[in-house]
Each structure stands twice: as structure tokens, then as C-alpha cells.
Short mmCIF file of N, CA, C and O in Angstrom, two decimals:
data_model
loop_
_atom_site.label_atom_id
_atom_site.label_comp_id
_atom_site.label_asym_id
_atom_site.label_seq_id
_atom_site.Cartn_x
_atom_site.Cartn_y
_atom_site.Cartn_z
N MET A 1 -44.57 40.56 -15.74
CA MET A 1 -45.04 39.20 -15.57
C MET A 1 -44.08 38.28 -16.33
O MET A 1 -43.63 38.61 -17.42
N HIS A 2 -43.81 37.14 -15.75
CA HIS A 2 -42.90 36.18 -16.39
C HIS A 2 -43.51 35.68 -17.69
O HIS A 2 -44.71 35.44 -17.78
N ARG A 3 -42.69 35.51 -18.69
CA ARG A 3 -43.21 35.15 -20.01
C ARG A 3 -43.84 33.76 -20.07
O ARG A 3 -44.65 33.48 -20.94
N CYS A 4 -43.52 32.87 -19.14
CA CYS A 4 -44.16 31.55 -19.14
C CYS A 4 -45.65 31.67 -18.82
O CYS A 4 -46.44 30.80 -19.19
N LEU A 5 -46.07 32.76 -18.17
CA LEU A 5 -47.48 32.95 -17.85
C LEU A 5 -48.29 33.43 -19.06
O LEU A 5 -49.50 33.58 -18.97
N TYR A 6 -47.65 33.63 -20.18
CA TYR A 6 -48.35 33.97 -21.41
C TYR A 6 -48.78 32.70 -22.17
O TYR A 6 -49.47 32.78 -23.16
N ILE A 7 -48.34 31.54 -21.70
CA ILE A 7 -48.67 30.27 -22.35
C ILE A 7 -49.97 29.74 -21.73
O ILE A 7 -50.02 29.42 -20.54
N GLN A 8 -51.01 29.65 -22.56
CA GLN A 8 -52.34 29.28 -22.07
C GLN A 8 -52.38 27.90 -21.42
O GLN A 8 -53.10 27.69 -20.44
N GLU A 9 -51.62 26.96 -21.93
CA GLU A 9 -51.61 25.61 -21.36
C GLU A 9 -51.06 25.61 -19.93
O GLU A 9 -51.53 24.88 -19.07
N ILE A 10 -50.07 26.42 -19.68
CA ILE A 10 -49.50 26.53 -18.33
C ILE A 10 -50.51 27.17 -17.39
O ILE A 10 -50.71 26.71 -16.26
N LEU A 11 -51.17 28.22 -17.85
CA LEU A 11 -52.21 28.85 -17.02
C LEU A 11 -53.32 27.87 -16.69
O LEU A 11 -53.82 27.84 -15.57
N HIS A 12 -53.70 27.05 -17.66
CA HIS A 12 -54.76 26.07 -17.43
C HIS A 12 -54.37 25.09 -16.32
O HIS A 12 -55.17 24.79 -15.43
N VAL A 13 -53.14 24.62 -16.35
CA VAL A 13 -52.67 23.69 -15.31
C VAL A 13 -52.67 24.37 -13.94
O VAL A 13 -53.15 23.81 -12.95
N ILE A 14 -52.17 25.59 -13.89
CA ILE A 14 -52.12 26.33 -12.61
C ILE A 14 -53.52 26.60 -12.08
O ILE A 14 -53.83 26.32 -10.92
N PHE A 15 -54.39 27.12 -12.92
CA PHE A 15 -55.74 27.47 -12.49
C PHE A 15 -56.57 26.23 -12.14
O PHE A 15 -57.42 26.28 -11.27
N SER A 16 -56.30 25.13 -12.81
CA SER A 16 -57.00 23.88 -12.48
C SER A 16 -56.69 23.43 -11.06
O SER A 16 -57.54 22.84 -10.39
N GLN A 17 -55.49 23.70 -10.61
CA GLN A 17 -55.11 23.34 -9.25
C GLN A 17 -55.85 24.18 -8.21
O GLN A 17 -55.99 23.79 -7.06
N LEU A 18 -56.34 25.34 -8.62
CA LEU A 18 -57.10 26.21 -7.71
C LEU A 18 -58.56 25.80 -7.60
O LEU A 18 -59.27 26.25 -6.71
N ASP A 19 -59.03 24.96 -8.51
CA ASP A 19 -60.42 24.52 -8.53
C ASP A 19 -60.60 23.40 -7.50
O ASP A 19 -60.63 22.22 -7.83
N VAL A 20 -60.72 23.80 -6.25
CA VAL A 20 -60.74 22.86 -5.13
C VAL A 20 -62.16 22.44 -4.79
O VAL A 20 -63.07 23.27 -4.77
N HIS A 21 -62.33 21.17 -4.53
CA HIS A 21 -63.62 20.64 -4.10
C HIS A 21 -63.54 20.25 -2.63
O HIS A 21 -62.50 19.82 -2.16
N GLN A 22 -64.65 20.41 -1.93
CA GLN A 22 -64.70 20.05 -0.52
C GLN A 22 -64.70 18.53 -0.40
O GLN A 22 -65.17 17.82 -1.26
N ARG A 23 -64.19 18.05 0.74
CA ARG A 23 -64.20 16.61 0.99
C ARG A 23 -65.60 16.19 1.42
O ARG A 23 -66.18 16.77 2.33
N VAL A 24 -66.12 15.21 0.73
CA VAL A 24 -67.45 14.67 1.04
C VAL A 24 -67.36 13.15 0.94
O VAL A 24 -66.38 12.61 0.45
N PRO A 25 -68.42 12.43 1.36
CA PRO A 25 -68.39 10.97 1.21
C PRO A 25 -68.13 10.57 -0.24
O PRO A 25 -68.48 11.28 -1.18
N VAL A 26 -67.52 9.43 -0.42
CA VAL A 26 -67.08 8.97 -1.73
C VAL A 26 -68.20 8.94 -2.78
O VAL A 26 -68.00 9.29 -3.93
N HIS A 27 -69.40 8.57 -2.40
CA HIS A 27 -70.49 8.42 -3.36
C HIS A 27 -71.14 9.73 -3.77
O HIS A 27 -71.91 9.78 -4.70
N ALA A 28 -70.83 10.83 -3.09
CA ALA A 28 -71.47 12.12 -3.38
C ALA A 28 -70.60 12.97 -4.31
O ALA A 28 -69.39 12.83 -4.34
N GLU A 29 -71.24 13.85 -5.05
CA GLU A 29 -70.54 14.80 -5.90
C GLU A 29 -69.97 15.91 -5.02
O GLU A 29 -70.72 16.59 -4.31
N PRO A 30 -68.66 16.12 -5.01
CA PRO A 30 -68.08 17.13 -4.12
C PRO A 30 -68.37 18.55 -4.60
O PRO A 30 -68.14 18.87 -5.76
N PRO A 31 -68.90 19.39 -3.73
CA PRO A 31 -69.13 20.79 -4.11
C PRO A 31 -67.81 21.57 -4.13
O PRO A 31 -66.87 21.22 -3.43
N ARG A 32 -67.77 22.59 -4.95
CA ARG A 32 -66.58 23.43 -5.01
C ARG A 32 -66.57 24.36 -3.81
O ARG A 32 -67.60 24.78 -3.32
N THR A 33 -65.38 24.71 -3.36
CA THR A 33 -65.28 25.61 -2.22
C THR A 33 -65.53 27.04 -2.66
O THR A 33 -65.23 27.42 -3.80
N GLU A 34 -66.07 27.83 -1.76
CA GLU A 34 -66.35 29.24 -2.08
C GLU A 34 -65.06 29.99 -2.36
O GLU A 34 -65.00 30.82 -3.27
N SER A 35 -64.01 29.70 -1.60
CA SER A 35 -62.74 30.41 -1.82
C SER A 35 -62.16 30.07 -3.20
O SER A 35 -61.55 30.92 -3.85
N SER A 36 -62.37 28.84 -3.66
CA SER A 36 -61.91 28.45 -4.98
C SER A 36 -62.62 29.27 -6.06
O SER A 36 -62.00 29.79 -6.99
N LEU A 37 -63.93 29.40 -5.93
CA LEU A 37 -64.71 30.18 -6.89
C LEU A 37 -64.32 31.65 -6.86
O LEU A 37 -64.19 32.30 -7.91
N ARG A 38 -64.13 32.19 -5.67
CA ARG A 38 -63.73 33.59 -5.55
C ARG A 38 -62.36 33.84 -6.20
O ARG A 38 -62.15 34.84 -6.87
N THR A 39 -61.44 32.92 -5.97
CA THR A 39 -60.09 33.07 -6.53
C THR A 39 -60.12 33.04 -8.05
O THR A 39 -59.50 33.88 -8.71
N LEU A 40 -60.86 32.09 -8.63
CA LEU A 40 -60.95 32.01 -10.08
C LEU A 40 -61.62 33.24 -10.67
O LEU A 40 -61.19 33.75 -11.71
N ALA A 41 -62.66 33.73 -10.02
CA ALA A 41 -63.34 34.94 -10.50
C ALA A 41 -62.40 36.15 -10.42
O ALA A 41 -62.37 36.98 -11.33
N ALA A 42 -61.63 36.24 -9.36
CA ALA A 42 -60.68 37.34 -9.22
C ALA A 42 -59.59 37.26 -10.29
O ALA A 42 -59.21 38.28 -10.87
N LEU A 43 -59.11 36.06 -10.56
CA LEU A 43 -58.10 35.90 -11.62
C LEU A 43 -58.65 36.31 -12.97
O LEU A 43 -57.94 36.92 -13.78
N ALA A 44 -59.90 35.98 -13.22
CA ALA A 44 -60.52 36.34 -14.50
C ALA A 44 -60.59 37.85 -14.69
O ALA A 44 -60.53 38.34 -15.81
N ARG A 45 -60.70 38.59 -13.59
CA ARG A 45 -60.78 40.05 -13.67
C ARG A 45 -59.42 40.73 -13.55
O ARG A 45 -59.31 41.93 -13.76
N THR A 46 -58.38 39.98 -13.22
CA THR A 46 -57.08 40.56 -12.94
C THR A 46 -56.34 41.03 -14.18
O THR A 46 -55.76 42.11 -14.21
N CYS A 47 -56.37 40.22 -15.22
CA CYS A 47 -55.50 40.47 -16.36
C CYS A 47 -56.10 39.78 -17.59
O CYS A 47 -56.64 38.69 -17.48
N LYS A 48 -56.02 40.42 -18.74
CA LYS A 48 -56.60 39.85 -19.96
C LYS A 48 -56.02 38.47 -20.28
O LYS A 48 -56.72 37.60 -20.80
N ILE A 49 -54.77 38.27 -19.98
CA ILE A 49 -54.13 36.99 -20.28
C ILE A 49 -54.71 35.87 -19.41
O ILE A 49 -54.81 34.73 -19.84
N PHE A 50 -55.12 36.20 -18.18
CA PHE A 50 -55.69 35.20 -17.28
C PHE A 50 -57.16 34.92 -17.56
O PHE A 50 -57.68 33.88 -17.18
N THR A 51 -57.84 35.85 -18.18
CA THR A 51 -59.30 35.79 -18.29
C THR A 51 -59.82 34.49 -18.91
O THR A 51 -60.67 33.83 -18.33
N GLU A 52 -59.32 34.12 -20.06
CA GLU A 52 -59.88 32.97 -20.78
C GLU A 52 -59.77 31.68 -19.97
O GLU A 52 -60.75 30.96 -19.79
N GLN A 53 -58.58 31.40 -19.46
CA GLN A 53 -58.40 30.14 -18.73
C GLN A 53 -59.17 30.14 -17.41
O GLN A 53 -59.78 29.13 -17.03
N ALA A 54 -59.14 31.25 -16.69
CA ALA A 54 -59.86 31.31 -15.40
C ALA A 54 -61.36 31.14 -15.62
O ALA A 54 -62.02 30.41 -14.88
N LEU A 55 -61.91 31.79 -16.64
CA LEU A 55 -63.34 31.67 -16.91
C LEU A 55 -63.71 30.27 -17.40
O LEU A 55 -64.77 29.74 -17.04
N ASP A 56 -62.86 29.67 -18.23
CA ASP A 56 -63.14 28.31 -18.68
C ASP A 56 -63.28 27.35 -17.51
O ASP A 56 -64.18 26.52 -17.48
N ILE A 57 -62.39 27.47 -16.55
CA ILE A 57 -62.45 26.58 -15.39
C ILE A 57 -63.61 26.96 -14.48
O ILE A 57 -64.34 26.10 -13.98
N LEU A 58 -63.80 28.24 -14.26
CA LEU A 58 -64.89 28.71 -13.40
C LEU A 58 -66.25 28.26 -13.93
O LEU A 58 -67.10 27.80 -13.18
N TRP A 59 -66.46 28.35 -15.22
CA TRP A 59 -67.75 28.03 -15.82
C TRP A 59 -67.89 26.55 -16.18
O TRP A 59 -68.94 26.12 -16.64
N SER A 60 -66.85 25.77 -15.99
CA SER A 60 -66.91 24.36 -16.37
C SER A 60 -67.93 23.58 -15.54
O SER A 60 -68.40 22.53 -15.96
N GLU A 61 -68.26 24.10 -14.40
CA GLU A 61 -69.21 23.42 -13.50
C GLU A 61 -70.01 24.49 -12.76
O GLU A 61 -69.47 25.19 -11.91
N ILE A 62 -71.26 24.64 -13.11
CA ILE A 62 -72.10 25.66 -12.48
C ILE A 62 -73.26 24.96 -11.77
O ILE A 62 -74.20 24.51 -12.41
N PRO A 63 -73.20 24.86 -10.44
CA PRO A 63 -74.24 24.15 -9.72
C PRO A 63 -75.56 24.91 -9.64
O PRO A 63 -76.62 24.32 -9.47
N ASN A 64 -75.50 26.23 -9.80
CA ASN A 64 -76.69 27.04 -9.60
C ASN A 64 -76.46 28.41 -10.25
O ASN A 64 -75.39 28.99 -10.10
N PRO A 65 -77.44 28.98 -10.95
CA PRO A 65 -77.26 30.30 -11.57
C PRO A 65 -76.94 31.40 -10.56
O PRO A 65 -76.36 32.42 -10.91
N TYR A 66 -77.29 31.19 -9.31
CA TYR A 66 -76.97 32.13 -8.25
C TYR A 66 -75.48 32.47 -8.25
O TYR A 66 -75.08 33.61 -8.06
N PHE A 67 -74.65 31.45 -8.48
CA PHE A 67 -73.20 31.67 -8.46
C PHE A 67 -72.74 32.59 -9.58
O PHE A 67 -71.78 33.32 -9.44
N LEU A 68 -73.42 32.55 -10.71
CA LEU A 68 -73.05 33.42 -11.82
C LEU A 68 -73.13 34.88 -11.41
O LEU A 68 -72.24 35.69 -11.68
N VAL A 69 -74.20 35.22 -10.75
CA VAL A 69 -74.43 36.61 -10.35
C VAL A 69 -73.56 36.96 -9.14
O VAL A 69 -72.92 38.01 -9.11
N LYS A 70 -73.51 36.09 -8.18
CA LYS A 70 -72.80 36.39 -6.93
C LYS A 70 -71.32 36.69 -7.14
O LYS A 70 -70.78 37.61 -6.55
N TYR A 71 -70.66 35.93 -8.01
CA TYR A 71 -69.22 36.07 -8.13
C TYR A 71 -68.76 36.93 -9.30
O TYR A 71 -67.61 37.33 -9.36
N LEU A 72 -69.63 37.23 -10.24
CA LEU A 72 -69.18 37.97 -11.41
C LEU A 72 -69.65 39.41 -11.47
O LEU A 72 -69.07 40.20 -12.19
N LEU A 73 -70.70 39.75 -10.74
CA LEU A 73 -71.16 41.14 -10.73
C LEU A 73 -70.61 41.87 -9.51
O LEU A 73 -70.39 41.26 -8.46
N PRO A 74 -70.38 43.15 -9.64
CA PRO A 74 -69.93 43.92 -8.47
C PRO A 74 -70.95 43.83 -7.34
O PRO A 74 -72.16 43.78 -7.58
N GLU A 75 -70.46 43.81 -6.12
CA GLU A 75 -71.33 43.63 -4.96
C GLU A 75 -72.40 44.71 -4.83
O GLU A 75 -73.50 44.45 -4.37
N ASP A 76 -72.10 45.95 -5.27
CA ASP A 76 -73.07 47.03 -5.11
C ASP A 76 -74.19 46.99 -6.15
O ASP A 76 -75.10 47.80 -6.12
N THR A 77 -74.15 46.04 -7.09
CA THR A 77 -75.22 45.93 -8.08
C THR A 77 -76.18 44.79 -7.79
O THR A 77 -77.12 44.58 -8.54
N VAL A 78 -75.93 44.05 -6.72
CA VAL A 78 -76.75 42.88 -6.42
C VAL A 78 -77.24 42.95 -4.98
O VAL A 78 -76.50 43.31 -4.07
N ARG A 79 -78.52 42.62 -4.80
CA ARG A 79 -79.08 42.55 -3.44
C ARG A 79 -79.63 41.13 -3.26
O ARG A 79 -80.34 40.62 -4.11
N TYR A 80 -79.29 40.52 -2.15
CA TYR A 80 -79.74 39.16 -1.86
C TYR A 80 -80.81 39.21 -0.77
O TYR A 80 -80.67 39.92 0.20
N THR A 81 -81.85 38.44 -0.95
CA THR A 81 -82.85 38.26 0.10
C THR A 81 -82.92 36.77 0.38
O THR A 81 -82.33 35.96 -0.34
N SER A 82 -83.68 36.38 1.38
CA SER A 82 -83.75 34.97 1.72
C SER A 82 -84.45 34.16 0.63
O SER A 82 -84.24 32.96 0.52
N THR A 83 -85.26 34.80 -0.19
CA THR A 83 -86.00 34.06 -1.21
C THR A 83 -85.65 34.42 -2.64
O THR A 83 -86.07 33.74 -3.56
N SER A 84 -84.88 35.49 -2.83
CA SER A 84 -84.60 35.88 -4.22
C SER A 84 -83.29 36.64 -4.34
O SER A 84 -82.67 37.02 -3.36
N LEU A 85 -82.92 36.85 -5.56
CA LEU A 85 -81.72 37.60 -5.92
C LEU A 85 -82.18 38.72 -6.84
O LEU A 85 -82.85 38.49 -7.82
N VAL A 86 -81.83 39.97 -6.51
CA VAL A 86 -82.27 41.11 -7.29
C VAL A 86 -81.04 41.82 -7.83
O VAL A 86 -80.15 42.18 -7.08
N CYS A 87 -80.99 42.01 -9.15
CA CYS A 87 -79.90 42.77 -9.76
C CYS A 87 -80.33 44.22 -9.92
O CYS A 87 -81.40 44.49 -10.45
N LEU A 88 -79.51 45.10 -9.47
CA LEU A 88 -79.82 46.53 -9.54
C LEU A 88 -78.86 47.18 -10.52
O LEU A 88 -77.71 46.81 -10.64
N SER A 89 -79.33 48.18 -11.21
CA SER A 89 -78.42 48.93 -12.08
C SER A 89 -77.88 50.12 -11.31
O SER A 89 -78.58 50.69 -10.48
N VAL A 90 -76.68 50.48 -11.61
CA VAL A 90 -76.05 51.61 -10.94
C VAL A 90 -75.93 52.75 -11.94
O VAL A 90 -75.35 52.59 -13.01
N SER A 91 -76.48 53.89 -11.60
CA SER A 91 -76.42 55.07 -12.46
C SER A 91 -75.08 55.76 -12.27
O SER A 91 -74.62 55.91 -11.14
N PRO A 92 -74.47 56.21 -13.35
CA PRO A 92 -73.21 56.96 -13.18
C PRO A 92 -73.51 58.29 -12.48
O PRO A 92 -74.54 58.91 -12.72
N GLN A 93 -72.62 58.67 -11.61
CA GLN A 93 -72.79 59.92 -10.89
C GLN A 93 -72.38 61.08 -11.77
O GLN A 93 -71.37 61.04 -12.46
N LYS A 94 -73.19 62.13 -11.74
CA LYS A 94 -72.87 63.33 -12.51
C LYS A 94 -71.99 64.24 -11.64
O LYS A 94 -72.25 64.42 -10.46
N HIS A 95 -70.96 64.78 -12.23
CA HIS A 95 -70.05 65.66 -11.49
C HIS A 95 -70.37 67.09 -11.72
O HIS A 95 -70.67 67.57 -12.70
#
């Protein structure tokens, strides 16, 4: 990895550009795009150096606790229904 990516301020500028909001009427609060949230969550899990800045930006605006679970937990540990969100624990497999 290029050594400039070890500088937290540079990562913050780069990751901030990924925090994209959808276009909405001027008077409304623009929601964040799902792809933006997915990208930031993936960056947070990619490398220890990326984690702090990606999580700071990802968590800077949380519209609903649903997003916390949806994007940060592995897909096989969460079940979604039309009315609720259920977190399941995964048992380690014995060999």
C-alpha cells in the first residue's frame, strides 16, 4: 500500500468523498445511498489503517438502528422480516 494512505487526514478526505447522498428537493434532508454505506462498511473491514476513518464517517449520520445491524454484521447472523430484525448467533462447527 502506498505510504500516503497511512496518513489519517488523507484517508478522511478520500472516504468523505464516498459518503454520497441521493438527490432530493432542496428543502429535504438527503438520504445516504445504500452503495455509499456498503462501501464505507467494506472499507472499515478491509484494513486496520482504514477502519477508524471509514467508521467515523459511516457512523457520523445514522438514520435508523436497522442500518447498524444490516451493514456491520455478517449476513448469515441476521434475519429480516417485514416487521422486525432478528439477530442470530452462529455456533462454531466442530470438526
